[in-house]
Short mmCIF file of C-alpha atoms in Angstrom, two decimals:
data_model
loop_
_atom_site.label_atom_id
_atom_site.label_comp_id
_atom_site.label_asym_id
_atom_site.label_seq_id
_atom_site.Cartn_x
_atom_site.Cartn_y
_atom_site.Cartn_z
CA MET A 1 71.02 115.65 134.97
CA PHE A 2 74.19 117.16 136.38
CA THR A 3 74.18 119.11 139.63
CA ARG A 4 73.89 122.84 139.36
CA THR A 5 77.21 124.32 140.44
CA PHE A 6 78.40 127.90 140.14
CA PHE A 7 80.00 127.26 136.75
CA ASN A 8 76.99 125.36 135.43
CA GLN A 9 74.73 128.24 136.36
CA LEU A 10 77.00 130.57 134.43
CA PHE A 11 76.63 128.50 131.29
CA LEU A 12 72.83 128.74 131.51
CA LEU A 13 73.03 132.55 131.26
CA LYS A 14 73.43 134.43 128.00
CA PRO A 15 76.70 136.40 127.52
CA SER A 16 74.86 139.72 127.89
CA GLN A 17 73.48 138.68 131.31
CA ILE A 18 76.88 137.75 132.77
CA PRO A 19 78.38 140.62 134.85
CA LEU A 20 81.45 142.15 133.22
CA THR A 21 83.77 141.67 136.23
CA ILE A 22 83.35 137.86 136.06
CA LEU A 23 83.97 137.85 132.30
CA SER A 24 87.11 139.93 132.61
CA HIS A 25 88.68 137.51 135.10
CA ARG A 26 88.32 134.57 132.70
CA SER A 27 88.62 135.90 129.19
CA ILE A 28 91.10 138.79 128.96
CA THR A 29 94.39 137.78 127.31
CA THR A 30 97.89 139.13 127.85
CA ALA A 31 97.92 140.86 124.48
CA ALA A 32 94.61 142.57 125.14
CA ARG A 33 95.79 143.73 128.57
CA LEU A 34 99.01 145.18 127.14
CA LYS A 35 97.09 146.94 124.37
CA LYS A 36 94.87 148.58 126.98
CA GLN A 37 97.90 149.70 128.98
CA LEU A 38 99.65 151.15 125.91
CA ASN A 39 96.37 152.75 124.76
CA ILE A 40 96.98 151.79 121.15
CA ALA A 41 93.56 152.99 120.07
CA ALA A 42 94.63 156.60 120.69
CA THR A 43 97.44 156.55 118.03
CA PRO A 44 96.30 157.82 114.62
CA ARG A 45 95.86 155.26 111.80
CA PRO A 46 98.34 155.81 108.91
CA LYS A 47 96.78 156.69 105.56
CA ILE A 48 98.25 154.45 102.81
CA GLU A 49 97.75 155.80 99.28
CA GLN A 50 96.90 153.19 96.62
CA PRO A 51 96.97 154.77 93.13
CA ALA A 52 94.27 153.68 90.70
CA GLY A 53 95.10 150.56 88.65
CA SER A 54 97.76 149.33 91.08
CA ASP A 55 98.40 145.62 91.32
CA GLU A 56 96.89 143.38 93.98
CA LEU A 57 99.22 142.15 96.68
CA TYR A 58 99.13 138.58 97.89
CA LYS A 59 100.53 137.90 101.31
CA ARG A 60 100.31 134.14 100.91
CA LEU A 61 99.58 131.67 98.11
CA TYR A 62 98.74 128.04 98.91
CA VAL A 63 98.80 125.60 96.00
CA GLU A 64 97.44 122.20 96.99
CA VAL A 65 97.93 119.34 94.57
CA ARG A 66 96.13 116.00 94.81
CA GLY A 67 96.70 112.75 92.96
CA HIS A 68 96.51 109.00 93.11
CA ASP A 69 100.26 108.41 92.61
CA PRO A 70 102.84 109.89 95.07
CA ALA A 71 105.64 109.46 92.51
CA VAL A 72 103.83 111.75 90.09
CA LEU A 73 103.39 114.37 92.82
CA ASP A 74 107.10 114.15 93.72
CA SER A 75 108.12 114.82 90.13
CA TYR A 76 105.69 117.75 90.02
CA GLU A 77 107.32 119.07 93.20
CA LYS A 78 110.72 119.04 91.44
CA PHE A 79 109.20 121.01 88.56
CA VAL A 80 107.60 123.60 90.87
CA ARG A 81 110.89 124.09 92.74
CA LEU A 82 112.69 124.73 89.45
CA VAL A 83 110.02 127.17 88.30
CA SER A 84 110.02 129.12 91.57
CA THR A 85 113.83 129.49 91.55
CA GLU A 86 113.80 130.60 87.90
CA LEU A 87 111.01 133.15 88.38
CA ASP A 88 112.30 134.37 91.80
CA ILE A 89 109.13 133.40 93.67
CA GLN A 90 109.52 132.74 97.39
CA LEU A 91 108.59 129.14 98.10
CA THR A 92 108.56 128.97 101.88
CA ASN A 93 107.37 125.44 102.56
CA ILE A 94 106.27 122.23 100.87
CA GLU A 95 103.84 120.37 103.09
CA ASN A 96 102.96 116.69 102.70
CA PRO A 97 99.60 116.19 104.41
CA PRO A 98 98.72 112.54 105.11
CA PHE A 99 96.88 110.70 102.35
CA PHE A 100 93.17 110.01 102.49
CA THR A 101 91.69 106.59 101.75
CA GLU A 102 88.13 105.88 100.73
CA ARG A 103 87.42 102.29 101.78
CA TRP A 104 84.71 99.98 100.51
CA THR A 105 84.19 96.57 102.11
CA LEU A 106 82.06 94.51 99.71
CA LEU A 107 80.96 90.90 99.52
CA ARG A 108 83.22 88.73 97.40
CA SER A 109 80.40 86.58 96.07
CA LYS A 110 77.18 87.72 94.45
CA PHE A 111 74.97 85.35 96.47
CA ALA A 112 75.31 84.28 100.15
CA LYS A 113 78.86 83.56 101.45
CA LYS A 114 78.66 86.31 104.06
CA LYS A 115 81.91 85.09 105.57
CA TYR A 116 84.01 86.27 102.60
CA TRP A 117 84.45 89.95 101.93
CA ARG A 118 86.81 92.08 99.84
CA GLU A 119 88.44 95.38 100.78
CA TYR A 120 88.82 98.09 98.15
CA GLU A 121 90.41 101.44 98.74
CA ILE A 122 90.92 104.63 96.76
CA ARG A 123 93.83 106.78 97.91
CA THR A 124 94.24 110.54 97.45
CA TYR A 125 97.75 111.85 98.13
CA TYR A 126 98.23 115.56 98.95
CA LYS A 127 101.04 118.07 98.53
CA LYS A 128 100.83 121.74 99.49
CA PHE A 129 103.16 124.50 98.27
CA HIS A 130 103.38 127.66 100.40
CA PHE A 131 104.40 130.86 98.63
CA LYS A 132 104.61 134.37 100.05
CA HIS A 133 104.78 138.00 98.94
CA LEU A 134 103.51 137.93 95.37
CA THR A 135 101.93 140.60 93.22
CA GLY A 136 98.73 139.90 91.31
CA SER A 137 100.33 139.74 87.89
CA THR A 138 103.19 137.52 89.11
CA ALA A 139 100.74 135.17 90.76
CA SER A 140 98.48 134.87 87.73
CA THR A 141 101.43 134.29 85.38
CA PHE A 142 103.01 131.72 87.67
CA LEU A 143 99.73 129.89 88.26
CA GLU A 144 98.95 129.77 84.54
CA TYR A 145 102.35 128.26 83.73
CA VAL A 146 102.17 125.76 86.54
CA GLN A 147 98.60 124.74 85.63
CA ARG A 148 99.40 124.24 81.97
CA ASN A 149 101.99 121.68 83.03
CA LEU A 150 99.73 119.77 85.42
CA PRO A 151 99.99 116.06 84.65
CA GLU A 152 96.86 114.06 83.88
CA GLY A 153 95.15 112.60 86.92
CA VAL A 154 96.32 115.44 89.19
CA MET A 155 94.08 118.19 90.52
CA MET A 156 95.00 121.59 91.96
CA ILE A 157 93.31 123.84 94.53
CA VAL A 158 94.63 127.38 95.03
CA GLU A 159 94.08 129.56 98.11
CA ARG A 160 95.16 133.19 98.09
CA VAL A 161 95.46 135.64 100.99
CA ARG A 162 95.15 139.17 99.63
CA LEU A 163 96.10 142.45 101.33
CA GLU A 164 93.22 144.91 101.52
CA SER A 165 93.22 148.49 102.77
CA PHE A 166 91.53 148.92 106.15
CA SER A 167 87.89 149.95 105.92
CA GLU A 168 87.27 153.59 106.97
CA LYS A 169 83.98 152.68 108.65
CA LEU A 170 85.68 150.61 111.38
CA VAL A 171 86.54 153.02 114.23
CA PRO A 172 88.34 151.92 117.43
CA PRO A 173 86.38 152.34 120.69
CA SER A 174 87.19 155.69 122.36
CA ALA A 175 85.36 155.11 125.76
CA SER A 176 87.44 154.11 128.89
CA PRO A 177 86.73 150.86 130.78
CA SER A 178 85.34 152.61 133.94
CA GLU A 179 82.53 154.21 131.96
CA ILE A 180 81.56 150.84 130.51
CA ASN A 181 81.27 149.28 134.02
CA THR A 182 78.91 151.98 135.32
CA ASP A 183 76.67 151.56 132.28
CA GLN A 184 76.42 147.77 132.88
CA GLN A 185 75.48 148.20 136.57
CA ARG A 186 72.75 150.66 135.76
CA THR A 187 71.06 148.37 133.22
CA SER A 188 71.37 145.13 135.28
CA MET B 1 78.73 80.54 75.78
CA ASN B 2 82.42 80.85 76.31
CA ILE B 3 83.95 83.48 74.03
CA LEU B 4 87.44 83.95 72.61
CA LEU B 5 89.61 86.68 74.08
CA LYS B 6 89.90 89.62 71.73
CA GLN B 7 93.09 88.49 70.00
CA ASN B 8 92.92 89.13 66.29
CA LEU B 9 95.61 86.61 65.36
CA PRO B 10 95.48 84.51 62.19
CA ARG B 11 93.97 81.08 62.70
CA TYR B 12 97.16 79.10 62.02
CA ILE B 13 99.01 80.76 64.94
CA CYS B 14 96.41 80.33 67.65
CA GLN B 15 94.20 77.26 67.50
CA GLN B 16 93.65 76.94 71.22
CA GLN B 17 90.67 78.68 72.72
CA CYS B 18 91.38 80.29 76.06
CA TYR B 19 88.33 80.30 78.28
CA LEU B 20 87.18 83.63 79.61
CA SER B 21 83.64 83.04 80.76
CA THR B 22 81.16 85.81 80.10
CA SER B 23 78.15 83.54 80.05
CA PRO B 24 74.86 85.10 81.18
CA ILE B 25 73.96 81.79 82.81
CA VAL B 26 76.79 82.23 85.35
CA HIS B 27 75.10 85.40 86.58
CA SER B 28 71.52 84.07 86.72
CA TRP B 29 69.61 83.64 89.98
CA PHE B 30 67.52 80.60 89.00
CA VAL B 31 70.16 78.44 87.26
CA LYS B 32 73.10 77.17 89.25
CA LEU B 33 76.17 76.06 87.28
CA THR B 34 78.64 73.59 88.74
CA ASN B 35 81.18 72.92 85.99
CA VAL B 36 84.69 74.00 86.95
CA THR B 37 85.54 75.91 83.78
CA GLN B 38 82.57 78.23 84.07
CA VAL B 39 82.15 78.63 87.82
CA ASN B 40 85.74 78.98 89.06
CA THR B 41 86.56 81.97 86.89
CA GLU B 42 87.98 85.34 87.77
CA ALA B 43 87.74 88.56 85.82
CA ALA B 44 90.63 89.13 83.39
CA VAL B 45 92.52 86.08 84.69
CA PRO B 46 92.71 83.42 81.94
CA LYS B 47 93.13 79.73 82.72
CA HIS B 48 96.12 77.79 81.39
CA THR B 49 95.56 76.05 78.09
CA ARG B 50 96.63 72.45 77.55
CA LYS B 51 99.24 73.30 74.91
CA ARG B 52 100.32 76.56 76.63
CA ASN B 53 100.26 78.46 73.35
CA TYR B 54 97.72 81.20 74.10
CA PRO B 55 99.48 84.58 73.62
CA LEU B 56 99.34 87.28 76.26
CA THR B 57 100.69 90.82 76.16
CA TYR B 58 102.64 92.18 79.11
CA GLU B 59 99.62 94.14 80.25
CA GLN B 60 97.36 91.08 80.11
CA ARG B 61 99.89 89.01 82.06
CA GLN B 62 99.71 91.51 84.95
CA PHE B 63 96.45 90.35 86.51
CA PRO B 64 94.04 92.86 88.13
CA LYS B 65 95.28 92.26 91.68
CA LEU B 66 98.56 93.97 90.69
CA ILE B 67 96.79 97.21 89.75
CA GLY B 68 98.40 99.91 91.86
CA HIS B 69 101.52 97.82 92.46
CA THR B 70 103.18 96.95 89.13
CA LYS B 71 100.23 97.76 86.88
CA THR B 72 98.62 101.11 86.30
CA TRP B 73 95.22 102.11 85.00
CA ASN B 74 94.21 102.73 81.42
CA THR B 75 92.50 106.06 82.12
CA PHE B 76 93.97 109.05 83.92
CA ASN B 77 91.50 111.54 85.32
CA THR B 78 90.70 113.37 88.51
CA SER B 79 87.12 112.15 88.97
CA ASN B 80 88.00 109.63 91.69
CA LEU B 81 90.09 111.97 93.81
CA ARG B 82 88.68 113.64 96.90
CA ASP B 83 86.29 116.36 95.61
CA GLY B 84 86.61 115.08 92.05
CA LYS B 85 83.88 116.04 89.60
CA ARG B 86 82.05 114.36 86.69
CA LYS B 87 82.56 110.74 87.74
CA ALA B 88 79.69 109.25 85.74
CA GLU B 89 80.26 111.32 82.61
CA ILE B 90 83.93 110.35 82.42
CA VAL B 91 83.19 106.64 82.83
CA SER B 92 80.51 106.65 80.15
CA ASP B 93 82.73 108.69 77.81
CA ASP B 94 85.56 106.18 78.33
CA LEU B 95 83.34 103.23 77.46
CA PHE B 96 82.15 104.99 74.32
CA LEU B 97 85.70 105.94 73.30
CA ARG B 98 86.99 102.41 73.65
CA GLN B 99 84.16 100.97 71.57
CA PHE B 100 84.52 103.71 68.95
CA ILE B 101 88.26 103.19 68.53
CA TYR B 102 87.88 99.41 68.49
CA GLY B 103 85.34 99.72 65.71
CA THR B 104 87.01 102.44 63.65
CA TRP B 105 90.57 101.07 63.70
CA HIS B 106 89.84 97.59 62.40
CA SER B 107 92.12 95.18 64.27
CA LEU B 108 94.91 97.77 64.27
CA PHE B 109 95.19 98.49 67.98
CA VAL B 110 97.45 95.97 69.64
CA SER B 111 97.29 97.34 73.19
CA GLU B 112 94.50 98.74 75.32
CA LEU B 113 93.50 102.33 74.59
CA ILE B 114 95.00 104.73 77.13
CA ILE B 115 92.84 107.78 77.82
CA LYS B 116 94.41 110.82 79.48
CA ARG B 117 92.48 113.91 80.46
CA ARG B 118 94.28 117.22 80.93
CA HIS B 119 92.09 120.27 81.62
CA ASN B 120 89.32 119.80 79.04
CA MET B 121 91.41 117.82 76.53
CA VAL B 122 91.18 114.08 75.94
CA ILE B 123 94.37 112.42 74.71
CA LEU B 124 94.21 108.91 73.30
CA SER B 125 97.30 106.71 73.10
CA GLY B 126 98.05 103.14 72.24
CA LEU B 127 100.09 100.79 70.11
CA VAL B 128 99.06 100.35 66.47
CA THR B 129 100.37 97.91 63.86
CA ARG B 130 101.75 99.21 60.58
CA SER B 131 99.56 96.99 58.46
CA ILE B 132 97.97 99.85 56.49
CA HIS B 133 99.48 102.59 54.34
CA PRO B 134 100.64 105.67 56.34
CA ARG B 135 98.38 107.91 54.28
CA ARG B 136 95.37 105.91 55.45
CA MET B 137 96.62 106.10 59.01
CA TYR B 138 96.86 109.90 58.85
CA PHE B 139 93.32 109.97 57.54
CA LEU B 140 92.14 107.76 60.44
CA ILE B 141 93.87 109.98 62.98
CA GLY B 142 92.29 113.13 61.55
CA TYR B 143 88.90 111.51 61.23
CA THR B 144 88.82 110.23 64.83
CA GLU B 145 90.06 113.55 66.22
CA GLU B 146 87.46 115.57 64.31
CA ILE B 147 84.47 113.36 64.95
CA LEU B 148 85.25 112.73 68.62
CA SER B 149 85.86 116.43 69.28
CA ALA B 150 82.45 117.17 67.76
CA LEU B 151 80.76 114.42 69.79
CA LEU B 152 82.38 115.01 73.17
CA LYS B 153 82.60 118.81 72.78
CA THR B 154 86.21 118.73 73.99
CA PRO B 155 89.50 118.80 72.10
CA VAL B 156 90.51 115.21 71.35
CA LYS B 157 94.08 114.35 70.36
CA MET B 158 95.63 111.07 69.31
CA GLU B 159 99.22 110.24 70.24
CA ILE B 160 99.76 106.72 68.97
CA GLN B 161 102.90 104.65 68.60
CA THR B 162 103.36 102.07 65.91
CA VAL B 163 104.63 98.52 66.05
CA GLU B 164 105.68 96.36 63.10
CA ASN B 165 103.28 93.50 63.80
CA LYS B 166 101.35 91.72 66.54
CA GLU B 167 104.16 89.34 67.48
CA ASP B 168 106.18 92.26 68.84
CA VAL B 169 103.83 92.72 71.79
CA ILE B 170 103.39 89.08 72.77
CA PHE B 171 105.02 88.59 76.17
CA THR B 172 104.20 84.98 77.11
CA TYR B 173 102.04 82.08 76.12
CA TRP B 174 99.42 80.95 78.63
#
């Protein structure tokens, strides 16, 4: 068992039991401090009108492609570059994550001969295309075209980051920090 | 018993039997074989014949250790990739397809059947000899596509290429 120091004792407490002054010394960031100084919560939130039936907006689109053969993925990359230049879609980055190998070490012989083994491996190569600023209809058209031309033995995973209007129920805190401190001291 | 490799050549061209051991006795736990021709065998690697006249296609000459280097697979699917689905179903479907084509196209296929899967489609390719009338070949293509689509519940397409005769695909003699 480790010795109980000041910091160890702190870890044994729940976050609600820790006094606020100690928390504030360790956890407040520069951005949060500046926000408090500027009092950003007091500025009114702009109301953005979205007419009914308007298209979805995608901030980012990540198309990850996996295959056994890196040459096949490279030729698919050429095709996707061509398509994005033709359709005026912003391709920001093409990432090549490292490949993944599934390894099996099995006995070479069916009986005894424990000294002789055989290594098998199955490799999955990755390629990730980063797109930005697409509308819903553009994205669905582009994805359909690109998926129809997927070569055999290649799989695709698509991640989309959509822009949503801010929920009206979330309200910024209006109370000042001094009021919060007095409340804490009374309860503890 | 030792069996002949599946080469459908006329008898006068190939008299030599090339040993590819598939004997059940080799894989038995209570009988131990010691003869060199049956014990020192490797899958899909034939042994040299005395007269060196056993024909091999280019694909057969590339032995299994070269798969991934200069030889590629005969099926293309995504089941073995990371987070790939339907591994067992694809393997069993492939075995069935190969046996079906081997039985339906009587000694017409000269290469291994190549099975490609795109989305839910299955595309079969291979080399076929022009030993039958083209009208019969069109019938065979339509028949296989229809019956396999009904059996596998996926669209099945055949994209075959034709060769004049078997000698065109022989690469070496082993």
